[in-house]
């Protein structure tokens, strides 16, 4: 919608008619992150807007070299409006530390910005409605590597419905960026036996970030 052009023109004309000859525009009004955040926070493109308490936009360094992508906010995230602040988030923090980084040095977002009731899996139509926001975040951050957490994030970024076992353990290329897929931290909490493989994925992620050739 281009209504804002028309309304801005009317506003300026009204001011001109009142004799206002000079005005200042706050340059951050056009900050693409602010524009995007405002759009997402008012979003009603799928049914999840009805049950959400807070929109969980994303957080971290908007110029990060590594971006983590989860599935959808859980209860704690929905309450606080921040990604990965619950139990899975604590494990994610440890995974980030394992590659010698801090949370504030990476960017963290989810495929869905609103919580599915009862933490059910996202529906295909919810993913379709919401993924343009994630893609725009990726376009703005321009990370060197994306780490997709779980099948939903991996499948959404790579445009596939293959199982996680077929996605993890290698480097993909999508959306102009290298993508490494690993287990979702919530799945690792339920299946601690998978942590060794997750550790391999994190080492792969770090190697790709450092730009080294893969040694096996
Ligand atoms: N699980 C996710 O996928 N994302 C969050 O933000 C929290 C839990
Ligand atoms: Fe909009 Fe995404 Fe929230 Fe659905 S989940 S209402 S598409 S922000």
Tab-separated table of C-alpha atoms and ligand atoms in Angstrom:
chain	number	residue	atom	x	y	z
A	1	UNK	CA	0.000	0.000	0.000
A	2	UNK	CA	1.276	3.426	-0.946
A	3	UNK	CA	-1.313	5.363	1.077
A	4	UNK	CA	1.434	6.880	3.181
A	5	UNK	CA	2.787	8.772	0.171
A	6	UNK	CA	-0.589	10.350	-0.339
A	7	UNK	CA	-1.042	11.142	3.351
A	8	UNK	CA	2.469	12.602	3.591
A	9	UNK	CA	1.734	14.791	0.554
A	10	UNK	CA	-1.475	16.063	2.172
A	11	UNK	CA	0.305	16.777	5.433
A	12	UNK	CA	3.043	18.742	3.670
A	13	UNK	CA	0.495	20.681	1.635
A	14	UNK	CA	-1.457	21.554	4.761
A	15	UNK	CA	1.727	22.763	6.437
A	16	UNK	CA	2.673	24.798	3.362
A	17	UNK	CA	-0.768	26.401	3.445
A	18	UNK	CA	-0.128	27.344	7.079
A	19	UNK	CA	3.060	29.064	6.032
A	20	UNK	CA	5.539	26.417	7.177
A	21	UNK	CA	8.511	26.618	4.832
A	22	UNK	CA	11.039	24.383	6.525
A	23	UNK	CA	10.886	21.056	8.266
A	24	UNK	CA	13.156	18.381	9.608
A	25	UNK	CA	12.783	14.683	9.073
A	26	UNK	CA	14.204	12.297	11.644
A	27	UNK	CA	16.418	10.139	9.517
A	28	UNK	CA	15.788	7.024	11.619
A	29	UNK	CA	12.149	7.133	10.533
A	30	UNK	CA	13.424	5.218	7.503
A	31	UNK	CA	15.700	2.858	9.405
A	32	UNK	CA	14.796	-0.460	7.728
A	33	UNK	CA	14.941	-2.281	11.081
A	34	UNK	CA	12.453	0.133	12.640
A	35	UNK	CA	10.192	-0.104	9.598
A	36	UNK	CA	10.294	-3.905	9.711
A	37	UNK	CA	9.797	-4.116	13.481
A	38	UNK	CA	6.789	-1.806	13.310
A	39	UNK	CA	5.269	-3.925	10.570
A	40	UNK	CA	5.793	-7.210	12.415
A	41	UNK	CA	4.525	-5.837	15.727
A	42	UNK	CA	1.242	-4.894	14.089
A	43	UNK	CA	1.006	-8.039	11.968
A	44	UNK	CA	-2.247	-9.947	11.573
A	45	UNK	CA	-1.310	-12.036	8.535
A	46	UNK	CA	-2.129	-15.331	10.231
A	47	UNK	CA	-4.420	-16.406	13.046
A	48	UNK	CA	-1.638	-16.412	15.650
A	49	UNK	CA	-2.019	-12.684	16.281
A	50	UNK	CA	-5.206	-13.454	18.211
A	51	UNK	CA	-3.544	-15.590	20.867
A	52	UNK	CA	-0.133	-13.926	21.186
A	53	UNK	CA	0.749	-11.795	24.194
A	54	UNK	CA	3.898	-10.313	22.640
A	55	UNK	CA	5.387	-10.443	19.170
A	56	UNK	CA	8.895	-11.897	19.306
A	57	UNK	CA	10.721	-10.006	16.597
A	58	UNK	CA	14.318	-11.125	17.113
A	59	UNK	CA	17.362	-9.868	19.000
A	60	UNK	CA	21.110	-9.459	18.901
A	61	UNK	CA	23.711	-7.838	16.691
A	62	UNK	CA	22.067	-6.695	13.462
A	63	UNK	CA	25.489	-6.858	11.790
A	64	UNK	CA	26.345	-10.313	13.121
A	65	UNK	CA	28.358	-12.830	11.124
A	66	UNK	CA	26.266	-15.688	12.493
A	67	UNK	CA	22.498	-15.820	12.712
A	68	UNK	CA	20.527	-18.466	14.609
A	69	UNK	CA	17.029	-19.299	13.447
A	70	UNK	CA	14.579	-21.121	15.703
A	71	UNK	CA	11.020	-22.246	15.166
A	72	UNK	CA	8.570	-20.105	17.118
A	73	UNK	CA	8.261	-18.399	20.495
A	74	UNK	CA	7.346	-20.556	23.476
A	75	UNK	CA	5.513	-19.457	26.590
A	76	UNK	CA	8.375	-17.531	28.184
A	77	UNK	CA	9.254	-15.804	24.909
A	78	UNK	CA	5.602	-14.852	24.326
A	79	UNK	CA	5.533	-13.257	27.793
A	80	UNK	CA	8.781	-11.348	27.411
A	81	UNK	CA	8.867	-10.543	23.714
A	82	UNK	CA	12.437	-11.914	23.420
A	83	UNK	CA	13.604	-15.027	21.567
A	84	UNK	CA	15.047	-18.031	23.373
A	85	UNK	CA	14.714	-16.862	26.971
A	86	UNK	CA	13.279	-20.107	28.372
A	87	UNK	CA	14.954	-23.461	29.037
A	88	UNK	CA	15.785	-24.063	25.355
A	89	UNK	CA	17.274	-20.574	25.322
A	90	UNK	CA	19.658	-21.443	28.140
A	91	UNK	CA	20.929	-24.371	26.123
A	92	UNK	CA	21.209	-22.164	23.027
A	93	UNK	CA	23.335	-19.742	25.058
A	94	UNK	CA	25.657	-22.639	25.918
A	95	UNK	CA	25.787	-23.739	22.263
A	96	UNK	CA	26.799	-20.195	21.295
A	97	UNK	CA	29.467	-20.152	24.002
A	98	UNK	CA	30.717	-23.501	22.698
A	99	UNK	CA	31.772	-21.731	19.507
A	100	UNK	CA	33.496	-19.015	21.549
A	101	UNK	CA	30.830	-16.379	21.001
A	102	UNK	CA	28.353	-14.508	23.160
A	103	UNK	CA	24.633	-14.092	22.551
A	104	UNK	CA	25.011	-10.376	21.963
A	105	UNK	CA	27.461	-11.076	19.119
A	106	UNK	CA	24.983	-13.122	17.056
A	107	UNK	CA	21.503	-12.392	15.749
A	108	UNK	CA	18.657	-14.654	16.906
A	109	UNK	CA	15.242	-14.927	15.249
A	110	UNK	CA	12.471	-17.435	14.682
A	111	UNK	CA	10.497	-18.574	11.657
A	112	UNK	CA	7.263	-17.506	13.397
A	113	UNK	CA	7.117	-14.280	15.348
A	114	UNK	CA	4.039	-15.280	17.387
A	115	UNK	CA	3.560	-18.276	19.653
A	116	UNK	CA	1.451	-21.189	18.432
A	117	UNK	CA	-1.031	-22.061	21.228
A	118	UNK	CA	0.289	-24.807	23.490
A	119	UNK	CA	3.564	-24.805	21.500
A	120	UNK	CA	2.039	-26.915	18.742
A	121	UNK	CA	3.968	-27.204	15.479
A	122	UNK	CA	3.604	-24.233	13.149
A	123	UNK	CA	1.024	-24.794	10.392
A	124	UNK	CA	2.212	-24.519	6.777
A	125	UNK	CA	0.046	-21.451	6.202
A	126	UNK	CA	1.508	-19.753	9.285
A	127	UNK	CA	5.032	-20.384	7.997
A	128	UNK	CA	4.073	-19.056	4.552
A	129	UNK	CA	2.597	-15.906	6.078
A	130	UNK	CA	5.508	-15.220	8.402
A	131	UNK	CA	8.649	-16.276	6.541
A	132	UNK	CA	9.004	-13.060	4.507
A	133	UNK	CA	9.857	-11.303	7.790
A	134	UNK	CA	12.641	-13.788	8.497
A	135	UNK	CA	13.945	-13.510	4.942
A	136	UNK	CA	14.010	-9.729	5.264
A	137	UNK	CA	15.929	-10.030	8.565
A	138	UNK	CA	18.478	-12.245	6.804
A	139	UNK	CA	18.733	-9.727	3.972
A	140	UNK	CA	19.412	-6.940	6.476
A	141	UNK	CA	21.876	-8.826	8.714
A	142	UNK	CA	23.700	-10.451	5.771
A	143	UNK	CA	25.289	-13.102	8.004
A	144	UNK	CA	28.204	-15.228	6.776
A	145	UNK	CA	26.505	-18.357	8.106
A	146	UNK	CA	23.031	-19.184	9.356
A	147	UNK	CA	22.516	-21.916	11.920
A	148	UNK	CA	19.017	-23.351	11.522
A	149	UNK	CA	17.740	-24.942	14.722
A	150	UNK	CA	15.556	-27.944	13.955
A	151	UNK	CA	13.599	-29.294	11.024
A	152	UNK	CA	11.135	-26.411	10.745
A	153	UNK	CA	13.841	-23.726	10.556
A	154	UNK	CA	16.037	-25.843	8.277
A	155	UNK	CA	13.164	-26.795	5.996
A	156	UNK	CA	11.899	-23.222	5.772
A	157	UNK	CA	15.305	-21.778	4.886
A	158	UNK	CA	16.194	-24.532	2.434
A	159	UNK	CA	12.710	-24.922	0.963
A	160	UNK	CA	12.497	-28.628	1.676
A	161	UNK	CA	10.490	-31.044	3.779
A	162	UNK	CA	13.348	-33.529	4.218
A	163	UNK	CA	13.815	-34.869	7.750
A	164	UNK	CA	16.417	-33.273	9.998
A	165	UNK	CA	18.664	-36.330	9.666
A	166	UNK	CA	19.075	-35.487	5.971
A	167	UNK	CA	19.745	-31.797	6.589
A	168	UNK	CA	22.213	-31.728	9.458
A	169	UNK	CA	25.948	-32.378	9.317
A	170	UNK	CA	26.643	-30.485	6.098
A	171	UNK	CA	26.818	-27.022	4.641
A	172	UNK	CA	23.971	-25.812	2.452
A	173	UNK	CA	23.607	-22.616	0.476
A	174	UNK	CA	20.382	-20.622	0.520
A	175	UNK	CA	19.256	-16.995	0.481
A	176	UNK	CA	22.770	-15.930	-0.467
A	177	UNK	CA	24.219	-17.458	2.684
A	178	UNK	CA	25.767	-20.659	3.945
A	179	UNK	CA	23.337	-22.619	6.115
A	180	UNK	CA	24.161	-25.262	8.711
A	181	UNK	CA	21.235	-27.175	10.216
A	182	UNK	CA	21.347	-28.754	13.646
A	183	UNK	CA	19.012	-30.030	16.335
A	184	UNK	CA	16.646	-27.644	18.044
A	185	UNK	CA	17.873	-27.063	21.618
A	186	UNK	CA	14.465	-28.144	22.972
A	187	UNK	CA	14.967	-31.480	21.185
A	188	UNK	CA	18.436	-31.760	22.727
A	189	UNK	CA	16.935	-31.241	26.176
A	190	UNK	CA	14.625	-34.196	25.515
A	191	UNK	CA	17.341	-36.317	23.884
A	192	UNK	CA	20.712	-35.579	25.523
A	193	UNK	CA	22.209	-38.437	23.487
A	194	UNK	CA	22.083	-36.208	20.401
A	195	UNK	CA	24.411	-33.613	21.903
A	196	UNK	CA	27.563	-35.192	20.488
A	197	UNK	CA	26.231	-34.756	16.936
A	198	UNK	CA	25.077	-31.241	17.776
A	199	UNK	CA	28.614	-30.471	18.903
A	200	UNK	CA	29.906	-31.666	15.505
A	201	UNK	CA	27.429	-29.283	13.834
A	202	UNK	CA	28.597	-26.390	16.010
A	203	UNK	CA	32.208	-27.077	15.055
A	204	UNK	CA	31.155	-27.100	11.387
A	205	UNK	CA	29.362	-23.802	11.933
A	206	UNK	CA	32.454	-22.258	13.500
A	207	UNK	CA	34.687	-23.541	10.686
A	208	UNK	CA	32.394	-22.039	8.062
A	209	UNK	CA	32.286	-18.776	9.958
A	210	UNK	CA	36.067	-18.739	10.105
A	211	UNK	CA	36.090	-19.497	6.394
A	212	UNK	CA	38.229	-22.593	6.647
A	213	UNK	CA	37.980	-25.517	4.290
A	214	UNK	CA	36.236	-28.484	5.786
A	215	UNK	CA	38.687	-31.060	7.074
A	216	UNK	CA	37.477	-34.570	7.742
B	1	LIG	N1	12.025	-22.231	20.755
B	1	LIG	C1	12.183	-21.567	19.587
B	1	LIG	O1	12.222	-22.155	18.511
B	1	LIG	N2	12.298	-20.248	19.633
B	1	LIG	C2	12.290	-19.550	20.777
B	1	LIG	O2	12.429	-18.333	20.713
B	1	LIG	C3	12.137	-20.261	21.983
B	1	LIG	C4	12.001	-21.600	21.946
B	2	LIG	FE1	2.082	-12.173	11.548
B	2	LIG	FE2	3.926	-14.024	11.788
B	2	LIG	FE3	2.511	-13.324	13.912
B	2	LIG	FE4	1.355	-14.716	11.967
B	2	LIG	S1	3.045	-15.423	13.300
B	2	LIG	S2	0.515	-12.900	12.973
B	2	LIG	S3	2.401	-13.900	10.143
B	2	LIG	S4	3.941	-12.019	12.787
